[in-house]
Tab-separated table of C-alpha atoms in Angstrom:
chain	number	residue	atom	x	y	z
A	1	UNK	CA	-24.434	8.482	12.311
A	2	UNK	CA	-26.187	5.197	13.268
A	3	UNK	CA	-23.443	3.218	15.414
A	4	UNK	CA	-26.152	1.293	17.122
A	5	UNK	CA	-27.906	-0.319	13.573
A	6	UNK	CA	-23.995	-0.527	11.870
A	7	UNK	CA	-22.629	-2.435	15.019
A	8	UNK	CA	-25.520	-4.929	14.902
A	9	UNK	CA	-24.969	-5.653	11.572
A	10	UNK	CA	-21.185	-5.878	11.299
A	11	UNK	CA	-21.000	-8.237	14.243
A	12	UNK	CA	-23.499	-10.789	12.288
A	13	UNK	CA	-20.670	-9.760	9.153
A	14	UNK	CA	-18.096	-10.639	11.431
A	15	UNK	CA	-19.231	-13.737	12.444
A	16	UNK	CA	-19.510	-15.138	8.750
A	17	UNK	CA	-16.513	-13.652	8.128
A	18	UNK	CA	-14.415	-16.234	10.107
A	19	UNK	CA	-16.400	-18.824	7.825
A	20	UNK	CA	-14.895	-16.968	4.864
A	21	UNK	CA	-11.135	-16.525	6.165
A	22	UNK	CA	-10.785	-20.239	7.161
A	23	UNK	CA	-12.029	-21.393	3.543
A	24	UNK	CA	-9.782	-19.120	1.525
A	25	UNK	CA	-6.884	-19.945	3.580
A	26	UNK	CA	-7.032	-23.444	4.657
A	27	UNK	CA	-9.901	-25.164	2.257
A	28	UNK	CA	-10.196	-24.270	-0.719
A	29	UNK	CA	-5.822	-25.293	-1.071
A	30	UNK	CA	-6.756	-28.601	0.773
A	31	UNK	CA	-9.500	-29.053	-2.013
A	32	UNK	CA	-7.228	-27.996	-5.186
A	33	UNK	CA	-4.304	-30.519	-3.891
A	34	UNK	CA	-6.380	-33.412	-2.664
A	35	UNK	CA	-9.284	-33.726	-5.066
A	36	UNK	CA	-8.391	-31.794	-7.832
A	37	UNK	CA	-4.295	-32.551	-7.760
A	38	UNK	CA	-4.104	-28.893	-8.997
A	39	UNK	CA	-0.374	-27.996	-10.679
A	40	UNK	CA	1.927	-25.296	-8.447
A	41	UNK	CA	0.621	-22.367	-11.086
A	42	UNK	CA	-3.090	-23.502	-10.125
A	43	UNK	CA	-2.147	-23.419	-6.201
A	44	UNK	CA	0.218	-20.423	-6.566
A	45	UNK	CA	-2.957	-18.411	-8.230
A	46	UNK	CA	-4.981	-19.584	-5.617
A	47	UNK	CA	-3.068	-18.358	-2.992
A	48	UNK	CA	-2.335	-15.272	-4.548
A	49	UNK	CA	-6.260	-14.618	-5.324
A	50	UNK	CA	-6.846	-12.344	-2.563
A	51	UNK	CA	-3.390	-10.268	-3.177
A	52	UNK	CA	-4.553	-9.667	-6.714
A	53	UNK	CA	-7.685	-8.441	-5.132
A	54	UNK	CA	-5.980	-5.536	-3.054
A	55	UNK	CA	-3.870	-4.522	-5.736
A	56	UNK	CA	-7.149	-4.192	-8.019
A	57	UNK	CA	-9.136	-2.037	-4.965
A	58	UNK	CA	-7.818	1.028	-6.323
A	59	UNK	CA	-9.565	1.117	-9.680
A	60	UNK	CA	-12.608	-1.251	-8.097
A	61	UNK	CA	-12.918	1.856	-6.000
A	62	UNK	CA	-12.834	4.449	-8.715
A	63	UNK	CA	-15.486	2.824	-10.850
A	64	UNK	CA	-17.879	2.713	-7.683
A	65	UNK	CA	-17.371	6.137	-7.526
A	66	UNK	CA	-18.163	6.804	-10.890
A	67	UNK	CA	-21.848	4.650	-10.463
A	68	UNK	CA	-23.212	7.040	-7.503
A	69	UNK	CA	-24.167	3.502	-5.479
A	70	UNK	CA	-24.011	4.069	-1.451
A	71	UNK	CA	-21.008	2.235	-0.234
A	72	UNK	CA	-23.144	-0.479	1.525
A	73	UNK	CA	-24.559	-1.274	-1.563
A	74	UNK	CA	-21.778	-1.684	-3.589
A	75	UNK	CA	-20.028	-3.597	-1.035
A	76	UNK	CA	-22.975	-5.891	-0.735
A	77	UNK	CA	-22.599	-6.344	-4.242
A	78	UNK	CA	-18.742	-7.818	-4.012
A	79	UNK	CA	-20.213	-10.428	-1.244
A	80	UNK	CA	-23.225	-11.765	-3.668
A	81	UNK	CA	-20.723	-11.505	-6.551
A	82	UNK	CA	-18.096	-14.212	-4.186
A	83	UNK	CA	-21.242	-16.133	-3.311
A	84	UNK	CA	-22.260	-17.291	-6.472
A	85	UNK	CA	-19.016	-18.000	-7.743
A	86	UNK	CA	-18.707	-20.087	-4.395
A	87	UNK	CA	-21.870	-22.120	-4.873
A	88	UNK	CA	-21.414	-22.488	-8.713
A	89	UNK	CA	-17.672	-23.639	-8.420
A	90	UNK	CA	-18.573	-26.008	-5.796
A	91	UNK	CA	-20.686	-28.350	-7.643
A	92	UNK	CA	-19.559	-28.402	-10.818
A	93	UNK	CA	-16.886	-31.235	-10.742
A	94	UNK	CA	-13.945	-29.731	-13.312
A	95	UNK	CA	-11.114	-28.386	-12.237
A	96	UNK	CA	-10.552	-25.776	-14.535
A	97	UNK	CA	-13.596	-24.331	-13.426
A	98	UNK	CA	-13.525	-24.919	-9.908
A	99	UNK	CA	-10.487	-23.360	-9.920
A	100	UNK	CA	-11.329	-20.086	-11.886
A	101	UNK	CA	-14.684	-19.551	-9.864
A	102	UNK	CA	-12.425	-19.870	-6.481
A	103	UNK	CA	-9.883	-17.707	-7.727
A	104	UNK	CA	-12.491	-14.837	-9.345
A	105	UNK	CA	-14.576	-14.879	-5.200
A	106	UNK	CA	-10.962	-14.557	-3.486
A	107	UNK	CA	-10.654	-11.469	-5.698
A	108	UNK	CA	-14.294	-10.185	-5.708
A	109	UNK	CA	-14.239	-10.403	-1.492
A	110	UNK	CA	-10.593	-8.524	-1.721
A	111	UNK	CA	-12.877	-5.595	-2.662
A	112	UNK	CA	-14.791	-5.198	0.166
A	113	UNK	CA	-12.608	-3.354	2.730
A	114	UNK	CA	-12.045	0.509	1.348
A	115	UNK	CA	-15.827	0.185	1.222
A	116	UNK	CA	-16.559	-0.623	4.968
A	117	UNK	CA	-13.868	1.525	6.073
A	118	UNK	CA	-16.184	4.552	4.803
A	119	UNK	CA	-19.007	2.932	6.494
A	120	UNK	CA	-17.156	2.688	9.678
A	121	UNK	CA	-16.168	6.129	9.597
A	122	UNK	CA	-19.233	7.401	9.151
A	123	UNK	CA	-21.325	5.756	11.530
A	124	UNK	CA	-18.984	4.846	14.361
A	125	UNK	CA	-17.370	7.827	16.801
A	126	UNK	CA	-13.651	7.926	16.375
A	127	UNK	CA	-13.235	7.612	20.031
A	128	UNK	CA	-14.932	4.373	20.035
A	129	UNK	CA	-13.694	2.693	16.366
A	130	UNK	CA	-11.357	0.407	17.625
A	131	UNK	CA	-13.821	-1.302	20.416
A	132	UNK	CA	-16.544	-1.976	18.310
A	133	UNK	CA	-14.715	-3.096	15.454
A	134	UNK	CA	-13.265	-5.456	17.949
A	135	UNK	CA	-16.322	-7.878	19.173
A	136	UNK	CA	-16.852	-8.023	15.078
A	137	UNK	CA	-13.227	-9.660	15.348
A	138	UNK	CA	-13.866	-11.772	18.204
A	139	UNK	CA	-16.699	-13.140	16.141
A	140	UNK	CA	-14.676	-13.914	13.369
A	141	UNK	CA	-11.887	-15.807	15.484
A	142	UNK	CA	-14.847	-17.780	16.995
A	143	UNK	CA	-16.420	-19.247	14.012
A	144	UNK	CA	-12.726	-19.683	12.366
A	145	UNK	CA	-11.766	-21.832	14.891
A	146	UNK	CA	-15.365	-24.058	14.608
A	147	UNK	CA	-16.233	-23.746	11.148
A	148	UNK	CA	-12.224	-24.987	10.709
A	149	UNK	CA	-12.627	-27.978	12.915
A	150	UNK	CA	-16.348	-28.770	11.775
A	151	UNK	CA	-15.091	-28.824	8.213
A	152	UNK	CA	-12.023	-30.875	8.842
A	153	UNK	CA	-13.900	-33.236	10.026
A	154	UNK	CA	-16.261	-33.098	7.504
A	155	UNK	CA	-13.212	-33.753	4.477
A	156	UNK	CA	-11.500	-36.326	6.552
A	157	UNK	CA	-14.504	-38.437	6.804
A	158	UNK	CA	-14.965	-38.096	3.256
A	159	UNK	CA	-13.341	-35.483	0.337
A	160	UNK	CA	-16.134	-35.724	-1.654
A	161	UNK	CA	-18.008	-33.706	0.745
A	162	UNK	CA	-16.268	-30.556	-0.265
A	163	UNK	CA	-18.770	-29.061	-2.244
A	164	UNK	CA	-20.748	-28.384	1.152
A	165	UNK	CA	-18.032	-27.064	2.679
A	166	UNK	CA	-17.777	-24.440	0.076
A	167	UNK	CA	-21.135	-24.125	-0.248
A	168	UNK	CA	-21.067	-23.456	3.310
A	169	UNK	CA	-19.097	-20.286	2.671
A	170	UNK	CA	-21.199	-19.245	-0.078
A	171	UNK	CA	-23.374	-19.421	2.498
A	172	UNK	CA	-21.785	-16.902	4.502
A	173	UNK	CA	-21.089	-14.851	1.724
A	174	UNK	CA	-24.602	-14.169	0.798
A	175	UNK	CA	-25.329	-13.265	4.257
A	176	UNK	CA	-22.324	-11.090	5.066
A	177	UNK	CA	-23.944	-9.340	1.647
A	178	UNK	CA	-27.656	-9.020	3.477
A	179	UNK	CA	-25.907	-7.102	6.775
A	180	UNK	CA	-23.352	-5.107	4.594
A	181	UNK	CA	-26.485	-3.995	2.429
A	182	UNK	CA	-28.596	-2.975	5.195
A	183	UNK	CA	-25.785	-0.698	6.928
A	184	UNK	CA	-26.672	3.218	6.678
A	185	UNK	CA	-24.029	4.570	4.013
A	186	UNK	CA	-23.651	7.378	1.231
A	187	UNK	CA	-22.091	7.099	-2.150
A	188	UNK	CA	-18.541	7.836	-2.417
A	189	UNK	CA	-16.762	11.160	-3.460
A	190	UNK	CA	-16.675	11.284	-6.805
A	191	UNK	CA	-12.760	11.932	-7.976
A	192	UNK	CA	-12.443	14.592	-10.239
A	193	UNK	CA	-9.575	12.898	-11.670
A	194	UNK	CA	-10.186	10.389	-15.049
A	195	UNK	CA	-7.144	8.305	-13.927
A	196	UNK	CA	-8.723	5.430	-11.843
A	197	UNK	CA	-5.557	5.161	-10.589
A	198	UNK	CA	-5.486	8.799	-9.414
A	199	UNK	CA	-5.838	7.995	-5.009
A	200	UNK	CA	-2.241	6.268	-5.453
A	201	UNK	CA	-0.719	10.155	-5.365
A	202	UNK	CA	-2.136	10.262	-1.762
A	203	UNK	CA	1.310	7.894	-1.005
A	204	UNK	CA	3.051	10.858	-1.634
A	205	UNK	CA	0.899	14.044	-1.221
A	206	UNK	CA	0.717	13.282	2.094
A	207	UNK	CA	3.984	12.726	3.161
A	208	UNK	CA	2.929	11.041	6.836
A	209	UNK	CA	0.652	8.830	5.296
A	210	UNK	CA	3.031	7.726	2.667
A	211	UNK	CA	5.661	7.391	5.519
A	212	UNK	CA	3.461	4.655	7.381
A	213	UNK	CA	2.851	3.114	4.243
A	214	UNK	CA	6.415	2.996	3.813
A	215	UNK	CA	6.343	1.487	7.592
A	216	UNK	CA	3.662	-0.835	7.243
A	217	UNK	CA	5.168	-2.180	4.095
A	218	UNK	CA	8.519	-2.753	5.782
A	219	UNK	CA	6.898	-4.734	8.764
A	220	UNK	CA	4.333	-6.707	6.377
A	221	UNK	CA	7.119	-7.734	4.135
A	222	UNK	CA	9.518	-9.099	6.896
A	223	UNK	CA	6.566	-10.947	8.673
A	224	UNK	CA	5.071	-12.548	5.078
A	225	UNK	CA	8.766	-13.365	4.423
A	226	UNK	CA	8.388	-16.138	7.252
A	227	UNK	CA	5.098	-16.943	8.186
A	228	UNK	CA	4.424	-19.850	5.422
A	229	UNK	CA	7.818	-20.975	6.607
A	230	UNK	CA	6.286	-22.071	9.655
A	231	UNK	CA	4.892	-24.693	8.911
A	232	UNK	CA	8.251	-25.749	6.887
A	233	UNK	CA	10.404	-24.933	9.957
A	234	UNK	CA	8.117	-27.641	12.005
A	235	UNK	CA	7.562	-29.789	9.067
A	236	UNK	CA	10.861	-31.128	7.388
A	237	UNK	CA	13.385	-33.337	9.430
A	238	UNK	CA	16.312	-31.402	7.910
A	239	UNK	CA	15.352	-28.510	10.507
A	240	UNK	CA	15.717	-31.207	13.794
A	241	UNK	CA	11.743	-30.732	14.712
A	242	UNK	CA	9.791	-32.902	12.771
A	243	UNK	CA	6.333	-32.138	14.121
A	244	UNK	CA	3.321	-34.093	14.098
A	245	UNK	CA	0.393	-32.485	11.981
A	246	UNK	CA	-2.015	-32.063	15.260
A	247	UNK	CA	1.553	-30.402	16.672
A	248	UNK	CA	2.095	-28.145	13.543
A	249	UNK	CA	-2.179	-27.237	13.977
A	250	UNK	CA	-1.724	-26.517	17.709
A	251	UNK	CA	1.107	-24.469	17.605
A	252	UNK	CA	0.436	-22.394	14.019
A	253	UNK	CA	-3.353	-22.304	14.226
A	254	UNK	CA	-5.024	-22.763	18.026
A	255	UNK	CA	-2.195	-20.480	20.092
A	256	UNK	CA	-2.535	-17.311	18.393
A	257	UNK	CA	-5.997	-17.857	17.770
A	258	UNK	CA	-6.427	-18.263	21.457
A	259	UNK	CA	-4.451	-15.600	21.969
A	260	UNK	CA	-6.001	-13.303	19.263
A	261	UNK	CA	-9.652	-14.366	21.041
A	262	UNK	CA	-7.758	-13.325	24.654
A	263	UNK	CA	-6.540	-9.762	23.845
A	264	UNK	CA	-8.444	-8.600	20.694
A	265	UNK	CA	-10.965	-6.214	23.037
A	266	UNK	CA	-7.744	-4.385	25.140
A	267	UNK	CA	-5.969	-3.795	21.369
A	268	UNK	CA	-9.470	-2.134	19.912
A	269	UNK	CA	-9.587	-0.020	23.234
A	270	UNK	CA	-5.813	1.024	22.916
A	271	UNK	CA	-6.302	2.294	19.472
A	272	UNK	CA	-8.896	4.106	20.690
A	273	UNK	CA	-7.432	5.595	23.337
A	274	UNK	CA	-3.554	5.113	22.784
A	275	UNK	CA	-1.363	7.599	20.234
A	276	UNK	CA	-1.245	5.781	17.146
A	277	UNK	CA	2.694	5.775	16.792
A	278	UNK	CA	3.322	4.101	19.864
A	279	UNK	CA	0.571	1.488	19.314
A	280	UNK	CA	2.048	0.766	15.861
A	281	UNK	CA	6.128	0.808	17.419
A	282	UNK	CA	4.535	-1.817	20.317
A	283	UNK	CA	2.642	-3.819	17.749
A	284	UNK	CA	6.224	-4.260	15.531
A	285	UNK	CA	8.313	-5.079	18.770
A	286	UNK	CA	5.958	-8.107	19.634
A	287	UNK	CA	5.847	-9.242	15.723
A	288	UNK	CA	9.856	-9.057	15.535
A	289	UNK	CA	10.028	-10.986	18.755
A	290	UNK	CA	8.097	-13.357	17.458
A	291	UNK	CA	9.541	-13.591	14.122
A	292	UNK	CA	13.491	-14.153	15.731
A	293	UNK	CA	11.960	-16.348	18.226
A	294	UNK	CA	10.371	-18.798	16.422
A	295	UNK	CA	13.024	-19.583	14.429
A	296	UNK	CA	15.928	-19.837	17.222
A	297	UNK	CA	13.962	-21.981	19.279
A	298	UNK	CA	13.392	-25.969	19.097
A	299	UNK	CA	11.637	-27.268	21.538
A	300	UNK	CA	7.717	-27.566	21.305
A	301	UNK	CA	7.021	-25.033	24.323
A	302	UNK	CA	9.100	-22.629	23.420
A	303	UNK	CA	7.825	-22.706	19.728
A	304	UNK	CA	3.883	-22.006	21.344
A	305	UNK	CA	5.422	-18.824	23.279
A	306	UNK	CA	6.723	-17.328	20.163
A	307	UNK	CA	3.820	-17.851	18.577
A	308	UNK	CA	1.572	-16.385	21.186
A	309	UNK	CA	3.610	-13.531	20.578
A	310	UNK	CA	2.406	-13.834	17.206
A	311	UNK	CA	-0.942	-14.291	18.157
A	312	UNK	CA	-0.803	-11.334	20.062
A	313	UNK	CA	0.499	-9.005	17.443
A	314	UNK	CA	-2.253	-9.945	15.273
A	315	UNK	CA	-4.899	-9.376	17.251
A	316	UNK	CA	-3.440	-5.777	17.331
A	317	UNK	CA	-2.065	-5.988	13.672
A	318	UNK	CA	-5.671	-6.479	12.534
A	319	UNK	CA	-7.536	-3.606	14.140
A	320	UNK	CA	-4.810	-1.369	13.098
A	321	UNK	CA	-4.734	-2.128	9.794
A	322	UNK	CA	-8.365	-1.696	9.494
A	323	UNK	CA	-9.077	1.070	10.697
A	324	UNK	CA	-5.854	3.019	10.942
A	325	UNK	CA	-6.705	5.100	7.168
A	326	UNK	CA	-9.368	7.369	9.634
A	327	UNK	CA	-7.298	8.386	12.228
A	328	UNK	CA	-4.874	10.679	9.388
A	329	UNK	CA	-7.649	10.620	6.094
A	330	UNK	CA	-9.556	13.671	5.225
A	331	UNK	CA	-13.368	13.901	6.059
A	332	UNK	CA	-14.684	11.719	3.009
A	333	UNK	CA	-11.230	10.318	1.548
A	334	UNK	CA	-11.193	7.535	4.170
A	335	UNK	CA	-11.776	4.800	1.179
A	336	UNK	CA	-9.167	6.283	-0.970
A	337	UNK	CA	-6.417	5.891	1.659
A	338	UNK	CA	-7.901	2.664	2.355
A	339	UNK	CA	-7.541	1.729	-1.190
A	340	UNK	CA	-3.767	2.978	-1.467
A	341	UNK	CA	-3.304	0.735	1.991
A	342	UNK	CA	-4.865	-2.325	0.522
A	343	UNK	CA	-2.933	-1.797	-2.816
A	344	UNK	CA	0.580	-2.259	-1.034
A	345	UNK	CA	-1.076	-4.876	1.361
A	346	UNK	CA	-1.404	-6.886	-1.864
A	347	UNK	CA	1.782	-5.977	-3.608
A	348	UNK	CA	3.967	-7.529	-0.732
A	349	UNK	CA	1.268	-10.593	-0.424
A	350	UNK	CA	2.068	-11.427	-3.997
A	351	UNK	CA	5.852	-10.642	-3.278
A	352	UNK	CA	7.047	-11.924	-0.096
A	353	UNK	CA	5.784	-15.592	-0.048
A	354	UNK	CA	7.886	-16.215	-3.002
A	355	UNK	CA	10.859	-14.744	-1.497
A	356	UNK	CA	10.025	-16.816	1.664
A	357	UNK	CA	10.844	-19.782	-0.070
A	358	UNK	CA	13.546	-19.035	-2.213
A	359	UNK	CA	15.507	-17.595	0.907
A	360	UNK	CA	15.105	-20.320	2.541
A	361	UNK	CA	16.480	-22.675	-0.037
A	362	UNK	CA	20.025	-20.497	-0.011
A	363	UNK	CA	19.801	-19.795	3.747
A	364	UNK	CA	18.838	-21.786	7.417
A	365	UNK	CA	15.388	-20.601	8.754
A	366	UNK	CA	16.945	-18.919	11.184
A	367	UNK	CA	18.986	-16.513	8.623
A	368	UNK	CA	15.420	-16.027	6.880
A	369	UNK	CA	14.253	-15.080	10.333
A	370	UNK	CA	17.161	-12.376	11.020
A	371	UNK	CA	16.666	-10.741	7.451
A	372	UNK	CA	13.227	-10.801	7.867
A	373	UNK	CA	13.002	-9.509	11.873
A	374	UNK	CA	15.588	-7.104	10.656
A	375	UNK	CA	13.375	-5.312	7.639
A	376	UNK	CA	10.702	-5.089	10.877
A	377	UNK	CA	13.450	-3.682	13.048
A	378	UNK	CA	14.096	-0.988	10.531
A	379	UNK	CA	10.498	-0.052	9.938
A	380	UNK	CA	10.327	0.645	14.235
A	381	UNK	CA	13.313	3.085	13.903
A	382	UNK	CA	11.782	4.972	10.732
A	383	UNK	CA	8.579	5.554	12.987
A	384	UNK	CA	10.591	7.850	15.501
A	385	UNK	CA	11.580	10.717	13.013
A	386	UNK	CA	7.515	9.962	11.247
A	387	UNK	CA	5.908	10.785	14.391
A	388	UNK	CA	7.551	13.981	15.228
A	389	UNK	CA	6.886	14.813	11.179
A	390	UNK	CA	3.159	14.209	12.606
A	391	UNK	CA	3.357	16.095	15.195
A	392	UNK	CA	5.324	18.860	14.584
């Protein structure tokens, strides 16, 4: 166990990281619609990249185990793999391929997360998981919110200055690969299974594992249902808001990011400390109050308290859903529960977007909102009878 080295290393990881979330989310779409005038399949696939990923982290994970690598280096090898398609896509002017070498890194870096899970759990004490993993998160939020205002500027003084902007995050690719690499790991347990898909019976082998999965689907799905619709909601003059874009930004972007920034430390020391069903019942109270909220409410205020709720929920959300696999995974099966996890994390991100939309073409955003609040609603009564399962 080497918390001291691993801590180090995944702060510096964390910190690039935030360079990495801001581009797949907000730049490389910007770049596909405003340079590129890529079709909805092109955007859709785009958006979906890292979904795909998570879905594919199952059999990613069985083949590592087949090669013997140390977790650290395999993982490193996902981050080089996502850096050179970054640099090569960004300066090669076609679409086509700008768009396939964007697409292929949001999958590659989906791979990454089963693999650091292991390396958490086996350098960092259990009772301390949750706090370190934190200031790696408080990082991240830090450079998200420059490295997203340092490149907006950068594309709305001029769009053909994209490729830097990507090849900023190739950038931070590489180097995320250089700490990963360097963190003390072992190779993974080999399965003696020849299905690669074999870790997917953990969902129901273990039945309170499978129950939270159950759980965490139910909550992810009704809080993907709405959160593109967001930006809709404030958007479009049908809906009586009619937002300004710095509005929209302030409200979607800087107010849980703040607010993320404000509490991430107290979440990571309450899942340290804090029984992991209550912590995951408190977590889906604050999402569905921010989910029913949002969409009920009109005025501009009012809209920024909902989504500090969100905010807050997030900073939670994330620490939770990294790290929750090693609080109920055998000693050395932490990556294949992680794997299951991330396979139904990308299931519903393919799903629920789509949904989002079409809802909310049949139904008012504040019907979506109900539906949605109530699917989380149901997964905080199915945790009762789960945790006495646990426990009993």
């Amino acid at each position: 166990m080497d918390a001291r080295r691993t801590f180090r290393l995944d702060r510096f990881r964390g910190s690039c990281h935030g360079i990495l979330e801001t581009g797949t989310q907000t730049f490389l779409l910007l770049v596909a619609i405003r340079v590129f005038e890529a079709g909805p399949t092109a955007k859709a696939l785009l958006v979906a990249a890292h979904p795909i990923g998570l879905v594919l982290t199952p059999l990613s994970l069985y083949l590592i185990s087949r090669t013997g690598l140390p977790a650290a280096t395999a993982c490193s090898f996902y981050f080089f793999t996502a850096a050179a398609l970054f640099a090569g896509g960004a300066w090669l002017g076609h679409a086509g391929l700008f768009l396939t070498a964007m697409i292929s890194a949001g999958i590659a870096l989906a791979q990454f997360m089963p693999l650091l899970v292991s390396i958490y759990s086996r350098n960092y004490p259990s009772a301390r998981r949750g706090q370190l993993l934190s200031q790696s998160i408080l990082l991240s939020v830090t450079t998200a919110i420059v490295f997203s205002f340092v490149g907006g500027r950068l594309l709305d003084a001029d769009l053909g200055h994209y490729p830097w902007v990507i090849t900023a995050m190739a950038a931070a690719a590489f180097f995320s690969g250089l700490a990963v690499r360097r963190m003390p790991s072992a190779p993974l347990i080999r399965s003696a299974s020849r299905n690669p898909l074999a870790s997917l019976t953990y969902a129901w082998k273990d039945r309170v594992f499978g129950g939270l999965l159950v759980i965490w689907m139910l909550m992810g799905l009704g809080n993907l249902l709405v959160l593109p619709l967001r930006i809709e909601y404030m958007a479009n003059p049908d809906f009586g808001i009619n937002a300004t874009n710095a509005e929209i930004a302030f409200i979607t972007v800087v107010v849980p990011s703040l607010m993320r920034f404000a509490t991430t430390h107290f979440w990571g020391i309450l899942f340290d400390r804090f029984n992991f069903f209550l912590l995951r019942t408190l977590l889906n109270v604050f999402f569905l109050v921010a989910i029913v909220m949002f969409f009920h409410v009109q005025t501009l205020g009012l809209l920024a308290v909902a989504s500090a709720f969100f905010g807050l929920a997030l900073a939670g959300g994330n620490i939770a859903w990294s790290l929750w696999v090693t609080k109920f995974a055998p000693p050395g099966k932490e990556a294949d529960y992680m794997a299951v996890h991330t396979f139904s994390t990308g299931l519903r991100g393919v799903v629920a977007p789509f949904l989002g939309f079409y809802a909310i073409t049949l139904l008012s955003p504040s019907a979506t909102s109900i539906i949605a609040g109530g699917l989380v609603a149901l997964s905080i009564i199915l945790i009762l009878p789960l945790r006495r399962r646990a426990e009993g």
